[in-house]
Amino acid sequence: MTANARFPVPPGVASKAHINATSYEELYRLSVESPEKFWDKQARSLIQWRSLWRKVVSWDFAQANVQWFVGGKLNVSENCLDRHLLHRGDNVAIIWEGNDPQDVRRITYRELHREVCRTATLLKKYGVGRGDRVAIYLPMIPEAAICMLACARIGAIHTVVFAGFSAESLRDRINDCGCKLLITANEGVRGPKTIPLKETSDEAVAACPTIKNILVVRRTDTPCSMTPGRDISYEEELAALGDEYDTAVESMDSEDPLFILYTSGSTGKPKGVLHTTGGYLLHVTATHKYIFDIKEDDIFFCGADVGWITGHSYVVYGPLSNGATTVMFESIPTYPDAGRYWDVVERHKVTIFYTAPTAIRALVKEGDHHVKRYDRSSLRILGTVGEPINADAWLWYHDIVGEGRCPIVDTWWQTETGGVLISPLPGATETKPGSATRPFFGVQPVVVDEGGTVLDGNGVTGRLCIKYPWPGMMRTVYGDHQRFVQTYFSMYPGLYFTGDGCRRDEDGYYWITGRVDDVLNVAGHRLGTAEVESAIVRSGVVAEAAVVGIPHDVKGQGIGAFCVLRDDAGEGIDLVERVVRSVREVISPIATPDALWFVSGLPKTRSGKIMRRILRKIGEGEYAAVGDTTTLAEPSVVEEIVEVVKRSRDV
Ligand code: PRX
C-alpha cells in the first residue's frame, strides 16, 4: 500500500454515523455561511443552560476580544454530572485503569456526582470560591477529574500542572496565576517509577506566598510529611464530612473562566491559556460527539494525561458532557509490557481509542505480536493527536491495530483552540494517511504566505491561520492580554495565527507540516526553544545555548542543543550531566536534550542574532544545505559546528 493511498469511509460506518458525507457538506456550508444560526442550534441541543444568551458571538480580532453566548448562564459540572443522573445515573462515567493492571475502579455518574459534591464542599470549607485559582498537581487518578469538576462546580478556576513537571515549573505556574490552594498526592506511580509529588510540592510552595493550603490525596501507602495548619488529608476530611455535603452549583456566566492551562510559546515563560465556560464546553461536547461519533454504549479511551489540553477536553469534559464512559489510564503504554494498551482495549471493551503518533511509533518498534495477542474486535474508531503522523505509523495503526476496519481521525488542534479544529469525521470523510483532512463545523482555515497574502484555491502551501472565531478558542493569556494580541493576532491582522505550517492539497485536504516558530514538539509535548536554552544556561557551565528540533524516529522531534561552555566550566562528562540535570530540574525530564554539542561559538549575524536556520539544517544532518553564511559575523564557526556534529554521529 502506498503512502498516497486513500481510505474511503468503511461500509456500514456511514449509515450508522451521526454525520455522513452529505450531511457534512450541508452542515459545514451552513456553519460558515450562518455561524450564529449553526452554533445557536448546537448550543441549545448539546448543552444545558440555566438561562439563554443575548448574542451568540461578539468578536474583534484586532483587540483579541471574543465572547460566545453572551449573557448565557450554565455550570460545566452540572452539564457533566447532574443532567445525566435521571437517565444514566448508573452508567459508568469513569473506568480507571491503574498502573497495576489489576487495579481498576468503575465510577458511575451517580458516584462521581457524589464525590464531586463532597470535594466541592471541602474546597468551600477551606475558603475556595468563585474566581479563586486552584492548582492541581495530581497523577492520572479519578481524583484529578473529581477536583477539576469540583472547581467548576463552585466557580473556581483550576490550573492543572502535569505531574512530571519540576518544583520550579509548578512554582512559576502557581505564582503566575496566584493560586490559593494546591491539590496533590503523596506520590504518583507510573510504570516502574514512583514520583514524589508531595515532596516536589513542598519545594515549590516554599516560594508561593498565595498558597494557603495543600490538599493531599493518598495514592500509595508511602507516608509523606504534612505541615500542620497548611496541609490537609483529602481522605480524612472526606471521612469526616460523610454525607453532609452540598449539591449546590454556581450559576456561571458563559464567559466566566473555567481553567488556565500553561503552554510553551516561542519566547519567554509558558503562558497561561485561559478558557471560559460556555463556548469551551460546547466546543468539546460537539467535537467529541461528531468526531468520535459517540453513542450511548461507547467506551472511549483517550490515553492523554489530564496535565495537557487533550486530557482536559477528551478525557474529562467532552466525554462526561456527552454522558459517555471515559477510560482514565494511569500507566504508560509499555508497562508491564508493550501490549498494555491492547490489554486495556480487550478487558474494557474499548470502542474508540485516541492516542499520539509518538506512542504509535514506539509501539511499532516493539512488534505486532504485542497487538495481536489481544482481542480488538470492540474497536470501531481510532484517533491521533498532537503532532503530524507519518504515513508508515498511520498505516500500521490502521492495518494492525484497527485490522483495517476502523476509520482513523487525525485531529489537529492546540491548547489554544480548546478542541479539535481540523479532522475527518468517521462516517463522512475519506482519509489519506498523514492528513488531518477537513475543517470541523464552523472552522474557517486560511493558508497565507510569509508576507500574509491569503493563498486561495487548492494546491497551496503556507502558514495556517483561522479567520473566524470558534466557541472553544482561548480568550486571553492570563494576566497579559497584550501577549495574547501579540502572539496570535498581530502577525497577520484580522486572522488568528496558529504557528503551524500547512499544505492544502488538490482536494482541499489540510496537511499540517509542523511549527514554523521556535516551538518544539517533542514526543507530542510542546516546549519553547527559549525555555530549554535558559534551563541549559542555568546549569552554570554554559555561557550560551541554542536549541533546535532534530529528527527523532520515535519522538518525531528531539532536542538538539548547541552549547558554548563558560571559560571556567572545566572539562569532562560531568558537564553533560550538569546540563541535563539542570534541564530536568528547571523544566522536567521531558525537556532532556537528545543531543548536546559543545562548540566554541554560535553562528550569529553581525547584529548578534543567532541564525537558527543554519543550526536546524546541521541538526537535520543536511550539512551541505546550510545556505548562505556570508552574512555571519564569523562564518568559520559553521565548519567547526558541522565537524562536532558529524563526529558525534560517527561514534
Ligand atoms: O504543531 C501542532 C501540533 O501540536 C501543536 C499544539 O500543541 P499543544 O498545544 O500541546 O496541543 C496538542 C494537543 C492538541 C500544534 O500547533 N499538532 C497537534 N495536533 C496535530 C499537530 N500536528 C499535526 N497533526 C495533528 N493532528
XYZ file of C-alpha atoms and ligand atoms in Angstrom:
677
model
C 0.000 0.000 0.000
C 1.431 3.398 -0.885
C 1.578 6.488 1.251
C -0.694 8.243 -1.255
C -3.428 5.770 -0.535
C -6.973 6.902 0.152
C -9.269 5.190 2.552
C -12.960 5.518 1.859
C -15.409 5.510 4.744
C -15.778 1.798 5.555
C -19.085 0.253 4.519
C -21.510 0.244 7.390
C -19.871 3.167 9.214
C -21.549 5.970 7.254
C -25.075 4.623 7.599
C -24.824 4.454 11.396
C -22.816 7.637 11.975
C -24.176 10.951 13.279
C -22.749 12.632 10.187
C -22.269 11.239 6.678
C -20.619 12.831 3.649
C -23.782 14.596 2.511
C -24.726 15.930 5.905
C -21.132 17.088 6.485
C -21.172 19.186 3.314
C -24.582 20.662 4.116
C -23.855 21.388 7.744
C -20.379 22.723 7.032
C -21.803 25.139 4.483
C -24.434 26.310 6.950
C -21.849 26.607 9.722
C -19.708 29.040 7.746
C -22.473 30.881 5.939
C -24.570 31.369 9.082
C -22.270 30.602 12.016
C -24.566 32.191 14.570
C -27.514 30.133 13.447
C -25.437 26.957 13.396
C -23.894 27.414 16.872
C -27.156 28.657 18.371
C -28.789 25.391 17.416
C -25.870 23.269 18.645
C -25.724 25.140 21.947
C -29.431 24.554 22.557
C -29.291 20.870 21.760
C -25.953 19.774 23.245
C -25.699 21.820 26.434
C -27.971 22.520 29.361
C -28.278 26.220 30.100
C -29.605 27.923 33.217
C -30.514 30.889 31.065
C -30.029 31.594 27.396
C -27.776 34.161 25.770
C -28.443 37.593 24.328
C -25.992 37.197 21.489
C -24.307 34.123 20.029
C -20.933 35.663 19.298
C -19.268 39.010 19.630
C -15.729 39.394 18.324
C -12.922 41.670 17.357
C -9.647 40.014 16.358
C -7.782 43.343 16.353
C -8.269 43.655 20.114
C -8.344 39.875 20.587
C -11.772 40.066 22.173
C -14.059 37.109 21.632
C -17.222 36.212 23.508
C -19.638 33.384 22.907
C -23.200 33.058 24.134
C -23.066 36.471 25.704
C -25.147 36.663 28.864
C -25.867 32.901 28.930
C -25.656 31.084 32.264
C -24.621 27.492 32.937
C -22.372 25.297 35.012
C -19.934 22.828 33.496
C -20.082 20.372 36.390
C -23.876 20.352 36.206
C -23.613 19.567 32.491
C -21.100 16.774 33.066
C -22.912 15.194 36.021
C -26.329 16.312 37.232
C -28.006 16.303 33.839
C -27.130 12.623 33.358
C -28.433 11.414 36.720
C -32.013 10.822 35.709
C -31.396 8.574 32.714
C -27.796 7.489 33.062
C -27.061 7.737 36.769
C -25.981 4.114 36.950
C -23.915 4.170 33.760
C -20.186 4.089 34.262
C -18.691 7.563 33.886
C -15.050 6.702 34.537
C -13.227 3.418 34.175
C -9.964 3.961 35.974
C -7.161 1.659 34.917
C -4.384 1.941 37.489
C -0.703 1.497 36.928
C -1.075 -2.110 38.018
C -3.447 -3.808 35.542
C -5.285 -5.441 38.457
C -6.118 -2.042 39.874
C -9.393 -0.986 38.254
C -12.174 1.315 39.502
C -15.519 1.855 37.849
C -17.311 5.003 38.903
C -20.907 5.596 37.888
C -22.320 9.034 37.163
C -24.164 8.926 40.477
C -20.999 8.079 42.388
C -18.991 10.668 40.532
C -21.614 13.302 41.279
C -21.395 12.474 44.972
C -17.599 12.634 45.035
C -17.536 15.914 43.150
C -20.108 17.463 45.501
C -18.167 16.264 48.537
C -14.931 17.674 47.168
C -16.627 20.951 46.274
C -17.911 21.166 49.847
C -14.391 20.622 51.112
C -12.944 23.283 48.848
C -15.512 25.763 50.102
C -14.679 24.867 53.692
C -11.112 25.942 53.014
C -12.205 29.256 51.605
C -12.098 28.495 47.893
C -14.821 30.252 45.967
C -15.835 31.764 42.693
C -12.910 33.132 40.702
C -10.217 31.681 43.010
C -7.403 29.772 41.350
C -6.624 26.203 42.381
C -3.536 24.306 41.210
C -3.986 20.575 40.582
C -0.752 18.574 40.547
C -2.065 15.028 40.504
C -1.325 11.804 38.689
C -3.953 10.159 36.464
C -6.296 9.120 39.241
C -10.048 9.742 39.390
C -9.436 12.468 41.974
C -7.866 14.578 39.215
C -11.159 14.645 37.305
C -13.127 14.956 40.542
C -11.140 18.020 41.609
C -11.448 19.658 38.194
C -15.212 19.184 38.261
C -15.415 20.321 41.889
C -13.679 23.573 40.957
C -16.018 24.045 38.011
C -18.970 23.407 40.301
C -18.135 26.248 42.679
C -16.783 28.614 40.034
C -13.113 28.242 40.988
C -10.577 28.259 38.161
C -8.311 25.232 38.008
C -4.854 25.100 36.621
C -3.695 21.544 36.170
C 0.067 21.104 36.159
C 1.369 17.894 34.578
C 2.710 15.688 37.378
C 6.016 15.279 35.540
C 6.899 18.965 35.859
C 9.596 20.130 38.272
C 9.127 22.092 41.503
C 10.258 25.208 39.732
C 7.755 24.801 36.887
C 4.993 24.158 39.411
C 6.017 27.188 41.458
C 6.065 29.504 38.439
C 2.600 28.425 37.376
C 1.154 28.796 40.862
C 2.669 32.244 41.223
C 1.700 33.428 37.759
C -1.971 32.976 38.491
C -1.886 33.355 42.278
C -3.383 30.031 43.357
C -4.928 29.831 46.789
C -4.860 26.073 47.112
C -2.763 23.249 45.715
C -4.103 19.738 45.330
C -1.523 16.992 45.075
C -0.897 13.359 46.074
C 1.653 11.832 48.412
C 3.242 10.256 45.360
C 2.452 9.083 41.877
C 3.149 5.739 40.233
C 3.891 5.450 36.544
C 5.289 2.276 35.072
C 8.145 1.096 37.274
C 8.662 4.542 38.823
C 7.262 6.419 41.771
C 7.073 10.208 41.623
C 7.476 12.155 44.887
C 4.688 14.644 44.254
C 4.265 15.917 47.802
C 7.981 16.457 48.209
C 8.087 18.421 44.944
C 5.011 20.369 46.013
C 6.640 21.307 49.327
C 9.671 22.560 47.488
C 7.536 24.580 45.069
C 5.233 26.053 47.663
C 8.118 27.297 49.811
C 8.151 30.230 47.396
C 4.412 30.583 46.721
C 3.011 33.276 49.007
C -0.582 32.901 47.807
C -0.949 29.227 48.741
C -2.923 28.826 51.949
C -3.419 25.069 51.958
C -2.275 21.885 50.280
C -4.857 19.171 49.919
C -3.097 15.808 49.797
C -4.672 12.753 48.174
C -3.241 9.431 49.305
C -2.324 7.418 46.222
C 0.048 4.937 47.905
C 0.860 3.843 51.440
C 4.145 5.720 51.473
C 3.997 8.359 54.207
C 4.702 11.987 53.354
C 5.406 14.992 55.509
C 2.375 17.081 56.414
C 2.771 20.648 57.647
C 0.221 21.268 60.408
C -2.148 24.111 59.685
C -1.336 24.074 55.978
C -1.629 20.511 54.710
C -4.920 18.676 54.692
C -5.581 14.977 54.172
C -8.225 14.547 51.480
C -9.362 11.157 52.778
C -9.621 12.261 56.408
C -11.590 15.347 55.504
C -13.985 13.380 53.326
C -14.467 10.751 56.022
C -15.310 13.497 58.497
C -17.764 15.004 56.026
C -19.648 11.765 55.424
C -22.902 12.534 53.684
C -23.115 16.113 54.893
C -22.317 17.671 51.576
C -23.617 20.463 49.457
C -25.007 19.758 45.981
C -25.359 23.422 45.007
C -23.844 24.679 41.780
C -22.692 28.199 40.960
C -24.522 29.733 38.074
C -21.659 30.841 35.849
C -21.664 33.364 33.081
C -20.848 31.844 29.709
C -17.673 33.933 29.645
C -16.536 33.215 33.211
C -13.143 31.477 33.245
C -13.202 27.690 33.568
C -9.494 26.944 33.637
C -5.992 28.136 32.911
C -3.531 25.762 31.294
C 0.099 26.715 30.793
C 1.736 26.032 27.475
C 5.059 26.891 25.896
C 5.490 29.639 23.365
C 8.384 30.727 21.201
C 9.523 33.326 23.717
C 9.643 33.715 27.467
C 7.969 31.630 30.095
C 4.992 29.366 29.420
C 1.796 31.338 29.116
C -1.461 30.795 30.929
C -4.018 29.936 28.273
C -7.413 30.911 29.628
C -10.563 29.065 28.598
C -14.057 30.098 29.546
C -17.248 28.256 30.288
C -19.983 28.143 27.629
C -18.009 28.199 24.399
C -15.393 25.729 25.610
C -17.978 23.259 26.870
C -19.974 23.436 23.661
C -16.886 23.030 21.506
C -15.575 19.953 23.332
C -19.035 18.420 23.533
C -19.717 18.903 19.821
C -16.293 17.786 18.611
C -16.281 14.771 20.903
C -19.729 13.756 19.732
C -19.224 14.179 15.983
C -15.537 13.397 15.511
C -15.645 10.250 17.621
C -19.235 9.528 16.606
C -20.141 8.921 20.239
C -23.090 6.651 21.035
C -24.618 5.722 24.371
C -22.719 2.450 24.824
C -19.285 3.557 23.675
C -16.220 3.070 25.847
C -13.938 5.954 24.988
C -10.239 5.692 25.777
C -8.048 8.741 25.337
C -4.541 7.974 26.532
C -3.584 11.584 27.298
C -2.735 12.890 30.746
C -5.025 15.479 32.327
C -1.962 17.705 32.580
C -2.374 18.507 28.879
C -5.254 20.024 26.961
C -6.137 16.666 25.387
C -6.762 15.290 28.873
C -8.955 18.260 29.767
C -11.058 18.154 26.633
C -11.205 14.456 25.754
C -10.614 12.548 28.992
C -12.765 14.744 31.205
C -15.014 17.466 29.807
C -16.056 16.246 26.336
C -16.834 12.628 27.284
C -18.583 13.485 30.562
C -20.635 16.236 28.990
C -21.801 13.666 26.440
C -22.622 11.178 29.186
C -20.121 8.681 27.792
C -17.828 6.245 29.573
C -14.277 7.548 29.670
C -11.188 5.487 30.455
C -8.590 7.139 32.669
C -5.229 5.456 32.298
C -2.608 5.927 34.987
C 0.215 3.945 33.430
C 2.382 4.089 30.324
C 1.935 2.131 27.056
C 4.941 -0.112 27.733
C 4.149 -1.230 31.280
C 4.265 -4.038 32.213
C 4.923 -4.610 28.503
C 4.202 -3.135 25.091
C 0.805 -4.849 24.894
C -0.715 -2.706 27.647
C -2.987 -0.518 25.511
C -4.469 -3.533 23.769
C -4.865 -5.348 27.058
C -6.907 -2.355 28.248
C -8.890 -2.406 24.996
C -9.710 -6.104 25.423
C -10.563 -6.012 29.126
C -12.735 -2.879 28.998
C -14.140 -3.477 25.501
C -12.922 -0.093 24.339
C -14.737 1.091 21.217
C -12.845 4.317 20.486
C -9.145 4.747 21.077
C -7.268 8.054 20.859
C -3.522 8.495 21.246
C -0.452 10.365 19.969
C 1.702 9.385 16.973
C 4.751 9.163 19.242
C 3.108 6.335 21.199
C 2.198 4.573 17.962
C 5.762 4.828 16.663
C 7.155 3.496 19.939
C 4.784 0.516 19.749
C 5.521 -0.223 16.083
C 9.104 -0.888 17.131
C 8.030 -3.434 19.735
C 6.448 -5.695 17.148
C 2.960 -6.690 16.002
C 2.723 -9.694 18.318
C 2.023 -7.395 21.278
C -1.050 -6.130 19.495
C -2.270 -9.357 18.000
C -2.392 -11.331 21.215
C -5.324 -9.216 22.405
C -8.865 -9.112 21.106
C -9.515 -5.744 19.497
C -12.855 -6.552 17.921
C -14.604 -3.980 20.144
C -12.708 -1.103 18.471
C -14.585 0.932 15.883
C -12.755 4.255 15.625
C -9.118 5.214 16.127
C -7.766 8.720 16.643
C -4.457 10.547 16.761
C -3.439 13.942 18.084
C -0.508 16.125 18.967
C 1.888 16.011 16.028
C 1.993 15.102 12.383
C 1.673 11.356 11.854
C 3.945 9.779 9.263
C 2.253 7.539 6.718
C 4.007 4.374 7.965
C 2.764 4.830 11.512
C -0.727 5.666 10.216
C -0.823 2.528 8.072
C 0.358 0.331 10.961
C -2.296 1.830 13.223
C -4.911 1.253 10.568
C -3.888 -2.229 9.408
C -2.538 -3.843 12.567
C -4.328 -2.145 15.456
C -7.582 -1.472 13.616
C -7.492 -4.653 11.496
C -8.257 -2.433 8.505
C -11.803 -1.897 9.817
C -11.594 1.301 11.815
C -11.517 4.802 10.379
C -8.688 6.944 11.747
C -9.420 10.502 12.804
C -6.207 12.557 12.692
C -7.255 15.522 14.782
C -5.389 18.808 14.506
C -5.732 21.343 17.285
C -3.875 23.191 20.042
C -4.030 24.113 23.720
C -5.244 27.488 22.486
C -8.059 26.117 20.347
C -9.655 24.223 23.254
C -10.914 21.457 20.998
C -10.312 19.938 17.583
C -10.466 22.259 14.554
C -9.439 20.037 11.641
C -10.241 16.335 11.452
C -12.016 13.702 9.446
C -15.481 12.656 10.602
C -15.548 8.859 10.629
C -18.784 8.465 8.689
C -18.149 11.302 6.277
C -14.542 11.762 5.291
C -12.362 9.688 3.038
C -8.954 9.694 4.741
C -5.390 9.999 3.479
C -2.578 8.850 5.794
C -0.912 11.896 7.331
C -3.631 14.422 6.551
C -5.936 15.944 9.173
C -8.289 16.331 6.170
C -11.134 18.846 6.512
C -12.233 21.577 8.932
C -14.764 20.880 11.658
C -18.077 22.747 11.531
C -17.702 26.485 11.861
C -13.933 26.429 11.391
C -12.637 28.630 8.572
C -8.961 27.899 7.904
C -6.917 30.028 5.545
C -3.417 29.499 4.224
C -1.196 32.565 3.968
C 2.316 33.065 2.671
C 5.019 34.532 4.893
C 4.032 38.042 3.931
C 0.426 37.414 4.878
C -1.116 37.134 1.431
C -4.025 34.729 1.550
C -3.438 31.813 -0.795
C -6.767 30.951 -2.339
C -7.645 27.734 -4.048
C -6.237 24.280 -3.584
C -2.705 23.012 -4.017
C -1.125 25.718 -1.839
C 1.487 25.644 0.915
C 1.994 28.250 3.617
C 1.018 29.048 7.175
C -2.211 28.083 8.791
C -4.498 30.825 10.102
C -8.165 30.860 11.089
C -10.370 33.715 10.017
C -13.476 33.349 12.158
C -13.793 32.616 15.885
C -14.868 29.204 17.146
C -16.509 28.644 20.537
C -13.600 26.825 22.225
C -10.898 29.342 21.441
C -8.792 30.737 24.275
C -9.867 34.161 25.472
C -6.634 35.602 26.783
C -3.198 34.902 28.200
C -3.852 35.077 31.916
C -2.655 38.409 33.236
C -1.183 39.521 29.912
C -3.773 40.303 27.270
C -1.181 42.156 25.225
C 0.789 38.931 24.828
C -2.381 37.303 23.506
C -2.814 40.054 20.898
C 0.860 39.986 20.026
C 1.290 36.223 19.694
C -1.824 35.324 17.753
C -3.378 38.354 16.096
C -0.619 40.769 15.156
C 1.356 38.710 12.652
C -1.478 38.569 10.121
C -4.040 41.257 11.006
C -7.596 40.014 11.009
C -6.523 36.392 11.376
C -5.695 34.032 14.240
C -2.194 32.685 13.530
C -1.678 29.079 14.640
C 2.122 28.914 14.436
C 1.817 25.883 12.134
C 2.816 25.411 8.535
C 0.447 23.532 6.255
C -0.471 22.479 2.781
C -3.965 22.407 1.309
C -3.882 19.764 -1.379
C -5.795 19.478 -4.626
C -8.814 18.049 -2.787
C -8.877 20.800 -0.177
C -7.358 18.483 2.452
C -5.079 20.013 5.107
C -1.642 18.556 5.844
C -0.031 20.087 8.915
C 3.716 20.256 8.422
C 4.718 21.382 11.935
C 5.605 24.569 13.756
C 7.077 27.486 11.871
C 8.073 29.301 15.079
C 10.509 28.439 17.859
C 8.225 25.911 19.457
C 9.312 22.281 19.554
C 7.028 19.291 19.581
C 8.928 16.542 21.361
C 7.007 13.287 21.674
C 3.819 15.325 21.412
C 4.963 17.656 24.218
C 5.239 21.294 23.488
C 8.423 23.104 24.520
C 9.839 26.512 23.661
C 13.450 26.682 22.490
C 13.981 29.775 24.687
C 12.774 27.909 27.776
C 15.140 25.000 27.195
C 18.054 27.310 26.400
C 17.553 29.230 29.606
C 17.419 25.968 31.617
C 20.700 24.895 29.989
C 22.399 28.169 30.865
C 21.162 27.818 34.440
C 23.475 24.778 34.776
C 26.258 27.286 35.413
C 28.628 25.667 32.940
C 27.170 27.024 29.713
C 27.591 30.625 28.612
C 25.213 30.472 25.688
C 22.960 27.840 24.135
C 20.868 27.423 21.019
C 18.273 24.670 20.826
C 16.736 23.242 17.665
C 14.439 20.364 16.809
C 16.227 17.347 15.337
C 14.635 14.361 13.630
C 13.825 11.516 16.016
C 12.225 8.313 14.847
C 10.012 7.810 17.904
C 9.576 11.287 19.365
C 9.019 12.899 15.961
C 11.221 15.731 17.076
C 14.132 15.502 19.501
C 16.044 18.302 21.181
C 19.461 19.245 19.807
C 21.391 21.725 21.924
C 24.450 23.656 20.773
C 26.277 24.953 23.834
C 29.167 27.315 24.284
C 30.876 26.473 27.566
C 31.885 29.095 30.069
C 35.623 29.697 30.342
C 35.574 28.389 33.901
C 33.472 25.297 33.094
C 36.301 22.776 33.185
C 36.150 19.511 31.238
C 34.764 16.004 31.321
C 31.496 14.102 31.053
C 30.334 15.772 34.216
C 29.477 18.780 32.062
C 26.850 16.848 30.129
C 25.421 15.588 33.365
C 25.202 19.076 34.814
C 23.402 20.409 31.772
C 20.966 17.507 31.735
C 20.311 17.795 35.471
C 19.630 21.486 35.150
C 17.056 20.989 32.391
C 15.303 18.273 34.370
C 15.202 20.407 37.496
C 14.204 23.653 35.870
C 11.591 22.213 33.483
C 11.041 18.460 33.523
C 12.644 15.229 32.274
C 10.518 15.651 29.124
C 12.827 18.519 28.104
C 16.045 16.478 28.349
C 18.204 17.146 25.273
C 18.666 14.204 22.919
C 21.951 15.597 21.660
C 24.358 18.056 23.267
C 27.124 19.617 21.248
C 29.797 21.741 22.883
C 31.031 24.278 20.367
C 33.245 27.334 20.620
C 30.750 29.766 19.104
C 27.262 30.027 17.595
C 26.531 31.319 14.110
C 25.350 34.897 14.508
C 24.559 37.769 12.252
C 26.647 40.894 12.636
C 23.882 42.334 14.781
C 24.223 39.369 17.156
C 21.149 37.320 16.195
C 21.612 33.548 16.286
C 20.979 32.025 12.844
C 18.853 29.074 13.866
C 18.118 28.198 10.269
C 21.744 27.092 9.929
C 21.708 25.132 13.169
C 18.463 23.447 12.179
C 19.983 22.248 8.906
C 23.078 20.946 10.685
C 20.894 19.249 13.302
C 18.963 17.590 10.490
C 22.238 16.290 9.069
C 21.956 18.461 5.974
C 25.477 19.738 6.301
C 25.798 20.895 2.725
C 22.497 22.775 2.815
C 23.324 25.389 5.408
C 22.892 28.031 2.739
C 24.385 31.471 2.659
C 26.771 32.104 5.559
C 28.330 35.287 4.249
C 26.177 37.482 6.463
C 27.603 35.816 9.570
C 29.913 37.663 11.891
C 32.229 34.632 11.925
C 31.465 32.208 9.087
C 34.161 29.782 10.266
C 32.128 28.652 13.305
C 29.804 26.815 10.938
C 32.566 24.477 9.784
C 33.539 23.753 13.337
C 29.949 23.026 14.341
C 29.500 20.688 11.373
C 32.643 18.828 12.429
C 31.482 18.484 16.037
C 28.070 17.184 14.984
C 29.470 14.779 12.389
C 31.975 13.408 14.869
C 29.261 12.838 17.474
C 27.232 10.885 14.949
C 30.110 8.713 13.792
C 30.571 7.176 17.193
O 2.001 21.821 15.724
C 0.696 21.395 16.020
C 0.756 20.075 16.734
O 0.710 20.371 18.115
C 0.630 21.785 18.317
C -0.216 22.094 19.509
O 0.370 21.551 20.659
P -0.417 21.555 22.032
O -0.919 22.914 22.309
O 0.481 20.933 23.035
O -1.670 20.650 21.788
C -1.510 19.317 21.434
C -2.814 18.594 21.532
C -3.949 19.243 20.884
C 0.052 22.297 17.038
O 0.328 23.660 16.851
N -0.381 19.199 16.383
C -1.448 18.920 17.147
N -2.243 18.029 16.513
C -1.675 17.751 15.321
C -0.490 18.513 15.237
N 0.295 18.483 14.139
C -0.085 17.687 13.124
N -1.202 16.931 13.139
C -2.019 16.920 14.219
N -3.093 16.145 14.222
